[in-house]
Amino acid sequence: MPALIRFFLILSMVAGGPSVSRGQEQEPAESAPAEPQSVEETVPAPKAVNVTPAALDVDISRRLTHILEATEWFTEPEADVDEGVAFLTGTTDDERYRTWAGELARNTQDVVAVVNRIQVRQPPLWDMSASFVPMREMLRNTVRAIPTIIMALLILLLTWLSMLLCGWVADWTLLSRVDNKLLKGVLRKALLLIVLLFGIYLVLQISGLTRLATTVIGGTGLIGLIIGIAFRDIAENFLASILISMQNPFRYGDLIEVEGVEGFVQRVNTRGTLLMTLEGNHVQIPNSIIYKSKIENFTSNPKVRLDFLIGVGYDVPLIEAQTLAKTTLGQHPAVLDDPEPLVLVENLAASTVNLRLYYWIDGHKHSVLKVNSALMRQVKTAFEEQGFSMPDDAREVIFPQGVPVQMLEGDQEPSVEPAPTRLPARPRPVNLKDEETVSEAEGELTNEYNDIKRQSQQARDPEEDSTDLLADTPKQDVE
């Protein structure tokens, strides 16, 4: 009789009837969960079916039931095997457990098909127990990690103490040889950063985050690259300030010109250079522009060469005019003897012969504007006293001896008298009085730095709390 039943079961599988093959689960109907659900779709037939099973259905049922009970995932689990078809019943809280039970039955020896009737219990609508599971797990992990947290805090404390010790040792040994304030600060921060990264690496290692610790150490360069791109202008100004501090192209109080801006250096910080213009205005120029631009320092060399142009008439002996101009320059107390003044013929203009006067002064003591004004005034006065003509560019015709006019009577022929021969003038020494050295309008010949400094002290400091990289430079008044 069992052989006949097995024969009809095989015929039904071959004919494609509503049999359940191995590897295919049959879902229970919602209206009747205990009854097997009809298979609407065609299911694949089992690969092989033993005609004579090696294991009895009772043994298979007992074995599957014991396994389901041992997991404690199911409520009232039961496995009933009839002619190799396993019928699973019971309830569970998770769909994964139901699927696992079906796979378990399929993989059991001599099981031909599985009908999985295990029901999944749906939680109540206001059931909040699932949300407390991760919280309990988190609390459990936190309590378990308390010793690790204490050890990490201890390492961070030791790291902080190590940073203080390394900074103190570096200040007394390596950094004591560095005079530049900014460079010393950068080297000190770099050394402390190495100690800090090592402490963070140890903390991550103790916490079990070995891969993250390796990423932190290896990704430091990447983070620096990202920050450098995001803050490119700030980083560029910072690096430029380091290079400016190392090269020292100017000092506190120097008169420089950068990008058409002329002024006295007031401060250099990590962002820019503060200048006080000759008009008393504050101008801050970014250090990147300062470093990449042409810097003209008017005070780095105390000796400053000045020049101005003056024109004399074509009737004036040039050698005498040059000698007189040079003598006038040499008598001025602000003009240096070494290098000596020069008076050179620059060009032959339409109505004048232009002379260029070169002379040197001490820029730390005397004003360029005031000395130049005084000398132009004195040379003009000396030329006028000597009788040298200085025509303008209006093509003026000069008659130094005048134009003789004679009235003729009747047929009297005009007599042409030869013009008196003009003897070459000899330059006479010009003795300038003390009050002629500088006029009242020109004021004293001292440098304008002290006046501008007094004005800057009365003005509001645009960066009152910023770090001055030139703070170590002596701030002495220019006399």
PDB file of N, CA and C in Angstrom, residues 281-316:
ATOM      1  N   ASN A 281      47.195 107.614   6.417  1.00  0.00           N
ATOM      2  CA  ASN A 281      46.156 106.593   6.287  1.00  0.00           C
ATOM      3  C   ASN A 281      46.752 105.201   6.489  1.00  0.00           C
ATOM      4  N   HIS A 282      45.936 104.314   7.076  1.00  0.00           N
ATOM      5  CA  HIS A 282      46.341 102.923   7.231  1.00  0.00           C
ATOM      6  C   HIS A 282      46.001 102.155   5.961  1.00  0.00           C
ATOM      7  N   VAL A 283      46.949 101.389   5.475  1.00  0.00           N
ATOM      8  CA  VAL A 283      46.741 100.521   4.314  1.00  0.00           C
ATOM      9  C   VAL A 283      47.297  99.146   4.658  1.00  0.00           C
ATOM     10  N   GLN A 284      46.431  98.134   4.594  1.00  0.00           N
ATOM     11  CA  GLN A 284      46.872  96.763   4.862  1.00  0.00           C
ATOM     12  C   GLN A 284      46.928  95.998   3.550  1.00  0.00           C
ATOM     13  N   ILE A 285      48.081  95.428   3.261  1.00  0.00           N
ATOM     14  CA  ILE A 285      48.313  94.688   2.026  1.00  0.00           C
ATOM     15  C   ILE A 285      48.519  93.226   2.386  1.00  0.00           C
ATOM     16  N   PRO A 286      47.819  92.274   1.734  1.00  0.00           N
ATOM     17  CA  PRO A 286      48.031  90.846   2.038  1.00  0.00           C
ATOM     18  C   PRO A 286      49.477  90.444   1.832  1.00  0.00           C
ATOM     19  N   ASN A 287      49.951  89.554   2.687  1.00  0.00           N
ATOM     20  CA  ASN A 287      51.350  89.125   2.609  1.00  0.00           C
ATOM     21  C   ASN A 287      51.667  88.412   1.305  1.00  0.00           C
ATOM     22  N   SER A 288      50.679  87.729   0.718  1.00  0.00           N
ATOM     23  CA  SER A 288      50.936  87.065  -0.565  1.00  0.00           C
ATOM     24  C   SER A 288      51.282  88.087  -1.638  1.00  0.00           C
ATOM     25  N   ILE A 289      50.609  89.232  -1.620  1.00  0.00           N
ATOM     26  CA  ILE A 289      50.932  90.295  -2.584  1.00  0.00           C
ATOM     27  C   ILE A 289      52.284  90.914  -2.248  1.00  0.00           C
ATOM     28  N   ILE A 290      52.553  91.107  -0.966  1.00  0.00           N
ATOM     29  CA  ILE A 290      53.844  91.668  -0.557  1.00  0.00           C
ATOM     30  C   ILE A 290      54.986  90.782  -1.046  1.00  0.00           C
ATOM     31  N   TYR A 291      54.828  89.461  -0.874  1.00  0.00           N
ATOM     32  CA  TYR A 291      55.924  88.549  -1.213  1.00  0.00           C
ATOM     33  C   TYR A 291      56.128  88.445  -2.723  1.00  0.00           C
ATOM     34  N   LYS A 292      55.034  88.489  -3.499  1.00  0.00           N
ATOM     35  CA  LYS A 292      55.150  88.296  -4.939  1.00  0.00           C
ATOM     36  C   LYS A 292      55.395  89.593  -5.699  1.00  0.00           C
ATOM     37  N   SER A 293      55.292  90.739  -5.034  1.00  0.00           N
ATOM     38  CA  SER A 293      55.432  92.017  -5.719  1.00  0.00           C
ATOM     39  C   SER A 293      56.833  92.592  -5.524  1.00  0.00           C
ATOM     40  N   LYS A 294      57.102  93.631  -6.294  1.00  0.00           N
ATOM     41  CA  LYS A 294      58.369  94.351  -6.166  1.00  0.00           C
ATOM     42  C   LYS A 294      58.284  95.285  -4.961  1.00  0.00           C
ATOM     43  N   ILE A 295      59.241  95.150  -4.058  1.00  0.00           N
ATOM     44  CA  ILE A 295      59.281  95.969  -2.844  1.00  0.00           C
ATOM     45  C   ILE A 295      60.414  96.974  -2.985  1.00  0.00           C
ATOM     46  N   GLU A 296      60.069  98.243  -2.914  1.00  0.00           N
ATOM     47  CA  GLU A 296      61.078  99.301  -2.970  1.00  0.00           C
ATOM     48  C   GLU A 296      61.227  99.882  -1.569  1.00  0.00           C
ATOM     49  N   ASN A 297      62.388  99.608  -0.963  1.00  0.00           N
ATOM     50  CA  ASN A 297      62.654 100.057   0.400  1.00  0.00           C
ATOM     51  C   ASN A 297      63.529 101.309   0.330  1.00  0.00           C
ATOM     52  N   PHE A 298      62.946 102.405   0.797  1.00  0.00           N
ATOM     53  CA  PHE A 298      63.660 103.681   0.728  1.00  0.00           C
ATOM     54  C   PHE A 298      64.562 103.914   1.929  1.00  0.00           C
ATOM     55  N   THR A 299      64.454 103.074   2.954  1.00  0.00           N
ATOM     56  CA  THR A 299      65.229 103.302   4.177  1.00  0.00           C
ATOM     57  C   THR A 299      66.211 102.196   4.478  1.00  0.00           C
ATOM     58  N   SER A 300      66.253 101.143   3.692  1.00  0.00           N
ATOM     59  CA  SER A 300      67.219 100.084   3.966  1.00  0.00           C
ATOM     60  C   SER A 300      68.647 100.608   3.858  1.00  0.00           C
ATOM     61  N   ASN A 301      68.891 101.481   2.869  1.00  0.00           N
ATOM     62  CA  ASN A 301      70.182 102.161   2.746  1.00  0.00           C
ATOM     63  C   ASN A 301      69.988 103.602   3.208  1.00  0.00           C
ATOM     64  N   PRO A 302      70.700 104.050   4.259  1.00  0.00           N
ATOM     65  CA  PRO A 302      70.477 105.418   4.750  1.00  0.00           C
ATOM     66  C   PRO A 302      70.797 106.488   3.712  1.00  0.00           C
ATOM     67  N   LYS A 303      71.689 106.210   2.779  1.00  0.00           N
ATOM     68  CA  LYS A 303      72.035 107.195   1.762  1.00  0.00           C
ATOM     69  C   LYS A 303      71.040 107.116   0.604  1.00  0.00           C
ATOM     70  N   VAL A 304      70.431 108.242   0.291  1.00  0.00           N
ATOM     71  CA  VAL A 304      69.421 108.328  -0.760  1.00  0.00           C
ATOM     72  C   VAL A 304      69.889 109.338  -1.797  1.00  0.00           C
ATOM     73  N   ARG A 305      69.837 108.945  -3.063  1.00  0.00           N
ATOM     74  CA  ARG A 305      70.229 109.867  -4.132  1.00  0.00           C
ATOM     75  C   ARG A 305      68.982 110.558  -4.674  1.00  0.00           C
ATOM     76  N   LEU A 306      69.063 111.898  -4.732  1.00  0.00           N
ATOM     77  CA  LEU A 306      67.977 112.716  -5.255  1.00  0.00           C
ATOM     78  C   LEU A 306      68.453 113.462  -6.487  1.00  0.00           C
ATOM     79  N   ASP A 307      67.525 113.953  -7.252  1.00  0.00           N
ATOM     80  CA  ASP A 307      67.885 114.716  -8.456  1.00  0.00           C
ATOM     81  C   ASP A 307      66.736 115.638  -8.811  1.00  0.00           C
ATOM     82  N   PHE A 308      67.066 116.675  -9.550  1.00  0.00           N
ATOM     83  CA  PHE A 308      66.041 117.551 -10.124  1.00  0.00           C
ATOM     84  C   PHE A 308      66.636 118.191 -11.375  1.00  0.00           C
ATOM     85  N   LEU A 309      65.767 118.757 -12.189  1.00  0.00           N
ATOM     86  CA  LEU A 309      66.140 119.293 -13.503  1.00  0.00           C
ATOM     87  C   LEU A 309      65.971 120.801 -13.486  1.00  0.00           C
ATOM     88  N   ILE A 310      66.948 121.496 -14.116  1.00  0.00           N
ATOM     89  CA  ILE A 310      66.872 122.945 -14.268  1.00  0.00           C
ATOM     90  C   ILE A 310      67.425 123.302 -15.643  1.00  0.00           C
ATOM     91  N   GLY A 311      66.795 124.269 -16.304  1.00  0.00           N
ATOM     92  CA  GLY A 311      67.212 124.665 -17.644  1.00  0.00           C
ATOM     93  C   GLY A 311      67.789 126.061 -17.680  1.00  0.00           C
ATOM     94  N   VAL A 312      68.859 126.244 -18.460  1.00  0.00           N
ATOM     95  CA  VAL A 312      69.498 127.556 -18.647  1.00  0.00           C
ATOM     96  C   VAL A 312      69.482 127.886 -20.126  1.00  0.00           C
ATOM     97  N   GLY A 313      69.664 129.173 -20.421  1.00  0.00           N
ATOM     98  CA  GLY A 313      69.653 129.604 -21.806  1.00  0.00           C
ATOM     99  C   GLY A 313      70.884 129.145 -22.572  1.00  0.00           C
ATOM    100  N   TYR A 314      70.749 129.194 -23.909  1.00  0.00           N
ATOM    101  CA  TYR A 314      71.866 128.774 -24.753  1.00  0.00           C
ATOM    102  C   TYR A 314      73.042 129.732 -24.661  1.00  0.00           C
ATOM    103  N   ASP A 315      72.822 130.945 -24.170  1.00  0.00           N
ATOM    104  CA  ASP A 315      73.906 131.906 -24.065  1.00  0.00           C
ATOM    105  C   ASP A 315      74.716 131.727 -22.787  1.00  0.00           C
ATOM    106  N   VAL A 316      74.270 130.861 -21.901  1.00  0.00           N
ATOM    107  CA  VAL A 316      74.946 130.665 -20.617  1.00  0.00           C
ATOM    108  C   VAL A 316      76.083 129.665 -20.804  1.00  0.00           C
TER     109      VAL A 316
END
